[in-house]
Amino acid sequence: PRKCRRPFAAGQLPIAHGTVAIPLLLIAAFGLSLLINPPWFSAVLATYYLFTLAYSLRLKRTLMLDVVVLAGLYTLRIIAGAAAAAIEPSFWLLAFSMFLFLSLALVKRYAELWTLREQGDLNASGRGYQVNDLGLLQNLGGAAGYLAVLVLALYINSEASHALYGQPMVIWLLCPALLYWISRVWLITHRGEMHDDPIIFALTDAHSRYVLLACALILLGAMPR
């Protein structure tokens, strides 16, 4: 319902404009990335582009692999930021991100299937999913979200957190905050009230912004070194 209103899909922009803009923007993007030192950012950018292209052309039609690739693409953005800043991404951060983004990718699929069910369709054309998969996707998504919180809890007791925070035990307060947010996201999704892009939902939802503010205050209270 929303994707059909995008500029190319709605016919507001001619396809010919896109075929010209694609190579120009790619050249500009990779040219600018070469200005960043060290050059690892360019390698991550190339990897991100290849996986995005593969997802658009084929992988999004492969059952379950599509959501794993989506989670990997979101995690690659974190790796790209680390590469641009010339820092090594933490194992804990990457593990946490992978589980959290997998949960959100499953939210996206669930919301799409829920809409199809309301329209009377039984299958997601070109996706490999069926409306009957809704219950399973909800279980998998909720489990992935809670695993992200488990990774966070394990991180709090690790040597890594003690090296970076003066009061690492304060970070425990993040766990109930994230449990609340993930549970609320899935409850809204289950009711059919979720935007088909959960990232947009998170940025526009007042409760999500309050949780983000609380998490920021908790991390400040943990006294980062």
GROMACS .gro file of C-alpha atoms in nm:
model
  225
    1PRO     CA    1   0.000   0.000   0.000
    2ARG     CA    2   0.286   0.243   0.074
    3LYS     CA    3   0.552   0.121  -0.168
    4CYS     CA    4   0.326   0.182  -0.466
    5ARG     CA    5   0.342   0.554  -0.382
    6ARG     CA    6   0.721   0.572  -0.413
    7PRO     CA    7   0.834   0.807  -0.694
    8PHE     CA    8   0.937   0.543  -0.950
    9ALA     CA    9   0.654   0.302  -0.867
   10ALA     CA   10   0.395   0.580  -0.886
   11GLY     CA   11   0.533   0.709  -1.216
   12GLN     CA   12   0.632   1.047  -1.070
   13LEU     CA   13   0.989   0.991  -1.191
   14PRO     CA   14   1.070   0.831  -1.527
   15ILE     CA   15   1.267   0.505  -1.514
   16ALA     CA   16   1.520   0.664  -1.753
   17HIS     CA   17   1.614   0.915  -1.482
   18GLY     CA   18   1.694   0.628  -1.248
   19THR     CA   19   1.914   0.447  -1.499
   20VAL     CA   20   2.119   0.765  -1.541
   21ALA     CA   21   2.130   0.852  -1.170
   22ILE     CA   22   2.240   0.505  -1.053
   23PRO     CA   23   2.591   0.500  -1.207
   24LEU     CA   24   2.647   0.870  -1.132
   25LEU     CA   25   2.555   0.830  -0.764
   26LEU     CA   26   2.759   0.510  -0.733
   27ILE     CA   27   3.068   0.678  -0.876
   28ALA     CA   28   3.017   0.978  -0.649
   29ALA     CA   29   2.964   0.761  -0.340
   30PHE     CA   30   3.272   0.547  -0.394
   31GLY     CA   31   3.478   0.850  -0.496
   32LEU     CA   32   3.392   1.026  -0.171
   33SER     CA   33   3.454   0.708   0.030
   34LEU     CA   34   3.813   0.700  -0.097
   35LEU     CA   35   3.874   1.028   0.084
   36ILE     CA   36   3.820   0.852   0.417
   37ASN     CA   37   4.134   0.713   0.578
   38PRO     CA   38   4.178   0.420   0.630
   39PRO     CA   39   4.020   0.278   0.312
   40TRP     CA   40   3.826   0.004   0.494
   41PHE     CA   41   3.513   0.213   0.462
   42SER     CA   42   3.521   0.175   0.082
   43ALA     CA   43   3.544  -0.204   0.119
   44VAL     CA   44   3.247  -0.210   0.357
   45LEU     CA   45   3.053   0.020   0.125
   46ALA     CA   46   3.122  -0.212  -0.170
   47THR     CA   47   3.012  -0.512   0.035
   48TYR     CA   48   2.695  -0.332   0.140
   49TYR     CA   49   2.616  -0.241  -0.219
   50LEU     CA   50   2.667  -0.596  -0.346
   51PHE     CA   51   2.445  -0.747  -0.075
   52THR     CA   52   2.179  -0.482  -0.131
   53LEU     CA   53   2.184  -0.551  -0.504
   54ALA     CA   54   2.165  -0.927  -0.445
   55TYR     CA   55   1.878  -0.873  -0.201
   56SER     CA   56   1.683  -0.660  -0.449
   57LEU     CA   57   1.734  -0.895  -0.740
   58ARG     CA   58   1.703  -1.235  -0.573
   59LEU     CA   59   1.752  -1.281  -0.199
   60LYS     CA   60   1.432  -1.100  -0.094
   61ARG     CA   61   1.239  -1.382  -0.262
   62THR     CA   62   1.414  -1.654  -0.058
   63LEU     CA   63   1.221  -1.766   0.249
   64MET     CA   64   1.390  -1.667   0.580
   65LEU     CA   65   1.718  -1.582   0.407
   66ASP     CA   66   1.568  -1.243   0.326
   67VAL     CA   67   1.529  -1.142   0.692
   68VAL     CA   68   1.877  -1.269   0.782
   69VAL     CA   69   2.024  -1.061   0.497
   70LEU     CA   70   1.823  -0.757   0.612
   71ALA     CA   71   1.962  -0.796   0.965
   72GLY     CA   72   2.311  -0.831   0.819
   73LEU     CA   73   2.269  -0.515   0.610
   74TYR     CA   74   2.167  -0.311   0.914
   75THR     CA   75   2.463  -0.451   1.106
   76LEU     CA   76   2.691  -0.364   0.813
   77ARG     CA   77   2.592  -0.001   0.863
   78ILE     CA   78   2.740  -0.018   1.212
   79ILE     CA   79   3.057  -0.178   1.071
   80ALA     CA   80   3.073   0.102   0.812
   81GLY     CA   81   3.052   0.364   1.086
   82ALA     CA   82   3.331   0.191   1.276
   83ALA     CA   83   3.542   0.176   0.960
   84ALA     CA   84   3.486   0.545   0.890
   85ALA     CA   85   3.587   0.632   1.248
   86ALA     CA   86   3.887   0.395   1.233
   87ILE     CA   87   3.775   0.193   1.536
   88GLU     CA   88   3.722  -0.180   1.576
   89PRO     CA   89   3.356  -0.275   1.625
   90SER     CA   90   3.289  -0.472   1.941
   91PHE     CA   91   3.185  -0.836   1.918
   92TRP     CA   92   2.914  -0.759   2.174
   93LEU     CA   93   2.776  -0.470   1.969
   94LEU     CA   94   2.764  -0.676   1.649
   95ALA     CA   95   2.598  -0.973   1.821
   96PHE     CA   96   2.343  -0.746   1.990
   97SER     CA   97   2.271  -0.565   1.662
   98MET     CA   98   2.229  -0.883   1.460
   99PHE     CA   99   1.963  -1.023   1.694
  100LEU     CA  100   1.784  -0.689   1.734
  101PHE     CA  101   1.774  -0.619   1.361
  102LEU     CA  102   1.663  -0.975   1.288
  103SER     CA  103   1.368  -0.913   1.518
  104LEU     CA  104   1.286  -0.589   1.335
  105ALA     CA  105   1.323  -0.757   0.994
  106LEU     CA  106   1.069  -1.016   1.107
  107VAL     CA  107   0.844  -0.731   1.224
  108LYS     CA  108   0.860  -0.596   0.870
  109ARG     CA  109   0.760  -0.930   0.716
  110TYR     CA  110   0.485  -0.985   0.974
  111ALA     CA  111   0.335  -0.641   0.903
  112GLU     CA  112   0.336  -0.711   0.528
  113LEU     CA  113   0.169  -1.050   0.573
  114TRP     CA  114  -0.089  -0.904   0.814
  115THR     CA  115  -0.187  -0.649   0.547
  116LEU     CA  116  -0.218  -0.926   0.289
  117ARG     CA  117  -0.443  -1.125   0.522
  118GLU     CA  118  -0.669  -0.824   0.565
  119GLN     CA  119  -0.692  -0.798   0.186
  120GLY     CA  120  -0.790  -1.164   0.160
  121ASP     CA  121  -0.462  -1.287   0.007
  122LEU     CA  122  -0.304  -1.612   0.123
  123ASN     CA  123   0.049  -1.574  -0.018
  124ALA     CA  124   0.305  -1.294  -0.045
  125SER     CA  125   0.378  -1.274  -0.416
  126GLY     CA  126   0.750  -1.310  -0.485
  127ARG     CA  127   0.836  -1.347  -0.116
  128GLY     CA  128   0.788  -1.716  -0.035
  129TYR     CA  129   0.575  -1.650   0.274
  130GLN     CA  130   0.218  -1.748   0.345
  131VAL     CA  131  -0.038  -1.585   0.572
  132ASN     CA  132  -0.031  -1.903   0.779
  133ASP     CA  133   0.330  -1.820   0.872
  134LEU     CA  134   0.223  -1.522   1.085
  135GLY     CA  135   0.230  -1.708   1.416
  136LEU     CA  136   0.573  -1.859   1.351
  137LEU     CA  137   0.721  -1.526   1.241
  138GLN     CA  138   0.593  -1.365   1.561
  139ASN     CA  139   0.754  -1.637   1.775
  140LEU     CA  140   1.086  -1.612   1.589
  141GLY     CA  141   1.086  -1.232   1.602
  142GLY     CA  142   1.010  -1.212   1.971
  143ALA     CA  143   1.280  -1.470   2.047
  144ALA     CA  144   1.537  -1.277   1.842
  145GLY     CA  145   1.453  -0.955   2.025
  146TYR     CA  146   1.488  -1.117   2.366
  147LEU     CA  147   1.818  -1.276   2.259
  148ALA     CA  148   1.947  -0.925   2.191
  149VAL     CA  149   1.865  -0.835   2.553
  150LEU     CA  150   2.040  -1.155   2.669
  151VAL     CA  151   2.354  -1.054   2.478
  152LEU     CA  152   2.338  -0.715   2.651
  153ALA     CA  153   2.305  -0.883   2.993
  154LEU     CA  154   2.607  -1.103   2.922
  155TYR     CA  155   2.804  -0.798   2.810
  156ILE     CA  156   2.736  -0.621   3.140
  157ASN     CA  157   2.916  -0.899   3.328
  158SER     CA  158   3.206  -0.911   3.083
  159GLU     CA  159   3.550  -0.757   3.125
  160ALA     CA  160   3.479  -0.534   2.825
  161SER     CA  161   3.207  -0.338   3.007
  162HIS     CA  162   3.420  -0.300   3.322
  163ALA     CA  163   3.699  -0.155   3.110
  164LEU     CA  164   3.471   0.105   2.949
  165TYR     CA  165   3.237   0.208   3.234
  166GLY     CA  166   3.300   0.320   3.589
  167GLN     CA  167   2.964   0.179   3.705
  168PRO     CA  168   2.880  -0.101   3.458
  169MET     CA  169   2.607  -0.244   3.683
  170VAL     CA  170   2.395   0.063   3.606
  171ILE     CA  171   2.367  -0.071   3.250
  172TRP     CA  172   2.140  -0.344   3.387
  173LEU     CA  173   1.863  -0.083   3.371
  174LEU     CA  174   1.885  -0.104   2.991
  175CYS     CA  175   1.753  -0.460   3.003
  176PRO     CA  176   1.399  -0.382   3.130
  177ALA     CA  177   1.385  -0.076   2.902
  178LEU     CA  178   1.464  -0.286   2.596
  179LEU     CA  179   1.237  -0.569   2.706
  180TYR     CA  180   0.953  -0.317   2.730
  181TRP     CA  181   1.030  -0.166   2.388
  182ILE     CA  182   1.065  -0.498   2.204
  183SER     CA  183   0.751  -0.639   2.365
  184ARG     CA  184   0.555  -0.325   2.279
  185VAL     CA  185   0.678  -0.332   1.917
  186TRP     CA  186   0.558  -0.689   1.876
  187LEU     CA  187   0.226  -0.620   2.047
  188ILE     CA  188   0.161  -0.330   1.807
  189THR     CA  189   0.268  -0.550   1.516
  190HIS     CA  190   0.037  -0.829   1.630
  191ARG     CA  191  -0.254  -0.582   1.630
  192GLY     CA  192  -0.178  -0.480   1.272
  193GLU     CA  193  -0.082  -0.124   1.367
  194MET     CA  194   0.286  -0.143   1.268
  195HIS     CA  195   0.433   0.066   0.985
  196ASP     CA  196   0.582  -0.159   0.717
  197ASP     CA  197   0.922  -0.008   0.802
  198PRO     CA  198   0.991  -0.059   1.175
  199ILE     CA  199   1.282   0.185   1.165
  200ILE     CA  200   1.046   0.465   1.059
  201PHE     CA  201   0.809   0.355   1.336
  202ALA     CA  202   1.089   0.373   1.594
  203LEU     CA  203   1.184   0.724   1.481
  204THR     CA  204   0.829   0.860   1.486
  205ASP     CA  205   0.683   0.679   1.788
  206ALA     CA  206   0.677   0.887   2.108
  207HIS     CA  207   0.724   0.587   2.338
  208SER     CA  208   1.031   0.479   2.139
  209ARG     CA  209   1.184   0.825   2.178
  210TYR     CA  210   1.124   0.815   2.553
  211VAL     CA  211   1.292   0.475   2.574
  212LEU     CA  212   1.586   0.606   2.370
  213LEU     CA  213   1.621   0.904   2.605
  214ALA     CA  214   1.607   0.675   2.909
  215CYS     CA  215   1.875   0.450   2.757
  216ALA     CA  216   2.101   0.750   2.694
  217LEU     CA  217   2.061   0.866   3.054
  218ILE     CA  218   2.134   0.515   3.182
  219LEU     CA  219   2.455   0.497   2.981
  220LEU     CA  220   2.561   0.839   3.114
  221GLY     CA  221   2.487   0.715   3.465
  222ALA     CA  222   2.718   0.419   3.403
  223MET     CA  223   3.004   0.673   3.382
  224PRO     CA  224   3.176   0.592   3.051
  225ARG     CA  225   3.553   0.629   3.080
   0.00000   0.00000   0.00000
